[in-house]
Short mmCIF file of C-alpha atoms in Angstrom, two decimals:
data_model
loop_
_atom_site.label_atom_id
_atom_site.label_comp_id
_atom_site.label_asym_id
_atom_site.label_seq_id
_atom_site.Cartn_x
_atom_site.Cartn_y
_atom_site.Cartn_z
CA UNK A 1 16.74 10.45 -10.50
CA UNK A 2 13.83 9.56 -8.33
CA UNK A 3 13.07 6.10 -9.14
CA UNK A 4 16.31 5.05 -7.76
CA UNK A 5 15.03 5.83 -4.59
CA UNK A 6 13.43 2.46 -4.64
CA UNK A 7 16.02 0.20 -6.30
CA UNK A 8 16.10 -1.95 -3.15
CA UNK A 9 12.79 -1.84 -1.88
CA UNK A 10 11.71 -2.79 -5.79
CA UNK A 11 13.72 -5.73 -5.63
CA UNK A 12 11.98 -7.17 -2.85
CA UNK A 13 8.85 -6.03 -3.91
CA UNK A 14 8.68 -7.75 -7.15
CA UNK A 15 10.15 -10.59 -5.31
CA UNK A 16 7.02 -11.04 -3.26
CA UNK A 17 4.52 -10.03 -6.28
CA UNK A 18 6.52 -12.62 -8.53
CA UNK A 19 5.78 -15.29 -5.78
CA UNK A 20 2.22 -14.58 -5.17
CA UNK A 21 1.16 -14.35 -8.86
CA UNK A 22 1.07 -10.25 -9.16
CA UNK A 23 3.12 -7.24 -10.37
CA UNK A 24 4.14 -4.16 -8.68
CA UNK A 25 2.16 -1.18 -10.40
CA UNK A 26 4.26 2.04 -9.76
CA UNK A 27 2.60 5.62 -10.24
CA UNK A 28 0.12 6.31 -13.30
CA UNK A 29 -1.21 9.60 -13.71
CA UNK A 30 -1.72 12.41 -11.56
CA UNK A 31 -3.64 12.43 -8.58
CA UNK A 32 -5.17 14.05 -5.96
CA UNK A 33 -4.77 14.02 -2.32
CA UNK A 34 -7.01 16.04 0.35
CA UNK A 35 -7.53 18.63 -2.25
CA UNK A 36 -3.75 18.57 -3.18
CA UNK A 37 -3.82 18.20 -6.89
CA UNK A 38 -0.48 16.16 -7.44
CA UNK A 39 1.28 15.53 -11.04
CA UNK A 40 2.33 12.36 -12.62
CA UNK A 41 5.75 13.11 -12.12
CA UNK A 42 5.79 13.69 -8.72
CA UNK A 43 3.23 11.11 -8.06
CA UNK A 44 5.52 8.04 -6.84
CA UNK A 45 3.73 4.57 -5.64
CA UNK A 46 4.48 1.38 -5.46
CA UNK A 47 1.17 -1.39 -5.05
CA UNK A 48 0.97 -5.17 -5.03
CA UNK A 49 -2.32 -6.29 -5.68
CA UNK A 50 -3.76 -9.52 -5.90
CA UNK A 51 -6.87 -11.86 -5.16
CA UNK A 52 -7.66 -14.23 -2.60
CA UNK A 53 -10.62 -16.16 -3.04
CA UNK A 54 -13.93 -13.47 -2.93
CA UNK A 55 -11.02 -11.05 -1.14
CA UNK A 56 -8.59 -8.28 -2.68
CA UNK A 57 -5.72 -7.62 -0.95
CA UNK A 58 -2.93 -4.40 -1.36
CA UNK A 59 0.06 -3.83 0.11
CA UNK A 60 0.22 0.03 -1.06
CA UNK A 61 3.51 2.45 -0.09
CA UNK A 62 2.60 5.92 -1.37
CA UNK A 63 3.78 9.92 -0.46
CA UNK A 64 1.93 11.45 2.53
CA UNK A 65 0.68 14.35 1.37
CA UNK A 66 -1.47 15.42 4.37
CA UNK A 67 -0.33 18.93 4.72
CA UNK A 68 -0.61 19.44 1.23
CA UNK A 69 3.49 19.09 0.61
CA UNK A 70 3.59 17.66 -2.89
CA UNK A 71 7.29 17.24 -1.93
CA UNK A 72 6.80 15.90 1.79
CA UNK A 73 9.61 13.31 2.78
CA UNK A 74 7.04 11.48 4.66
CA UNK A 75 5.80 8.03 3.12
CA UNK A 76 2.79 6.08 4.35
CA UNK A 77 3.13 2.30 4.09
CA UNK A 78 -0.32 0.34 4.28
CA UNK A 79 -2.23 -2.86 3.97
CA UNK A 80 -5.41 -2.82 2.56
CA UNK A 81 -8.06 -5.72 1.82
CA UNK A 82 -12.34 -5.30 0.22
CA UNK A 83 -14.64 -7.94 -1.01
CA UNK A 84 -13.68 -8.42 -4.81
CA UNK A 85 -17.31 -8.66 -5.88
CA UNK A 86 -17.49 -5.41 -4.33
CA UNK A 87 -21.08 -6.16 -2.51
CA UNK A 88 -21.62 -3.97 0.24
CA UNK A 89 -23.07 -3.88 4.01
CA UNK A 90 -24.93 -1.87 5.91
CA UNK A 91 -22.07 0.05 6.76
CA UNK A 92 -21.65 1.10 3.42
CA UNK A 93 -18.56 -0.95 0.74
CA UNK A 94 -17.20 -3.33 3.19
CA UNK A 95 -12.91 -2.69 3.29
CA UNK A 96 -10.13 -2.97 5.72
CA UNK A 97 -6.84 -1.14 6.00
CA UNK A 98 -4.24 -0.81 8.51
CA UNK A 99 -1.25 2.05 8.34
CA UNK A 100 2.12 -0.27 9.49
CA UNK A 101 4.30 3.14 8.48
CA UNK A 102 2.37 6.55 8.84
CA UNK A 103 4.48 10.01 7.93
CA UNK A 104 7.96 8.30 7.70
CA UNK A 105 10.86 8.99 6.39
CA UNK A 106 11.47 6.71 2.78
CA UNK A 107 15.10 5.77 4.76
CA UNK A 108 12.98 4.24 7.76
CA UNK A 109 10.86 2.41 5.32
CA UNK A 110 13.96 0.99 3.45
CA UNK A 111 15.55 -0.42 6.32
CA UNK A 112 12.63 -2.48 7.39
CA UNK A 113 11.02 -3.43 3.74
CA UNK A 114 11.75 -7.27 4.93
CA UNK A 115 9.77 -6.68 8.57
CA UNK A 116 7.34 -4.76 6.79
CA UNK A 117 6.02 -6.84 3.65
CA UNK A 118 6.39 -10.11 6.50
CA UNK A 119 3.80 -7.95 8.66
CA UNK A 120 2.15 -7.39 5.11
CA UNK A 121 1.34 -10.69 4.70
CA UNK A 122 0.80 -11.96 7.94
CA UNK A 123 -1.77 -9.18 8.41
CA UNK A 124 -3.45 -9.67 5.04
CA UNK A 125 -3.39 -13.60 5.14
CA UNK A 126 -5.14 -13.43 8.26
CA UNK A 127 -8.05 -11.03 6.80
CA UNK A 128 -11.42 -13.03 6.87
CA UNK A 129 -14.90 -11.98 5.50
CA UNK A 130 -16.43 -10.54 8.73
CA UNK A 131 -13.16 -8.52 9.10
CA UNK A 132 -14.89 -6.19 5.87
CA UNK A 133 -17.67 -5.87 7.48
CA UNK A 134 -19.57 -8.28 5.42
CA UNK A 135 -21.40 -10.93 7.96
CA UNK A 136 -22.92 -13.44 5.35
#
């Protein structure tokens, strides 16, 4: 079964949602990537969002589906942090994101979950207002 796949990387994950007020959603309907129409069952994600002052901040591990491989091996791990009242800038809706895993393998992922989600954090506590873009 897929899901088990994640059994470790789960625990810590809802480990670090539990401590900063969250949950971990997991995959929730079909998709689509690049033009790559993906279904639910195949579509496996884990995200921990959550709100810091007028900032949303992700920590989102999803399939890479860049060459349109709806079974690629490759996972993408990624922070990712917009203004929650969603105003935007001149540069059009203000949002950062940084890749810290890009086409991996889920095994590479696994073994560094604990590096990974500290990066997470130290990246995303560090995100500030005129890192969106938004200079007000």
């Amino acid at each position: 079964m897929r899901k088990h796949k994640f059994k470790q990387i789960d625990i810590k994950l809802n480990g670090l949602a539990k401590k900063l007020g969250t949950t971990v959603a997991t995959s929730g309907g079909g998709a689509s990537f690049d033009g790559v129409t993906v279904p639910e069952d195949k579509l496996e994600m884990r995200r921990i969002v959550w709100i810091d002052g007028s900032i949303g901040k992700a920590i989102i591990i999803t399939q890479n589906f860049d060459n349109g491989n709806i079974d690629s091996p490759d996972w993408d791990f990624q922070n990712f942090a917009w203004l929650k009242d969603g105003s935007s800038s001149e540069k059009g809706s203000p949002f950062w994101q940084k890749f810290l895993l890009r086409k991996a393998r889920f095994e590479k992922m696994d073994s560094s979950i604990d590096q990974l989600l500290q990066q997470s954090l130290e990246n995303l506590n560090a995100i500030k207002k005129t890192d969106l873009g938004y200079d007000h």
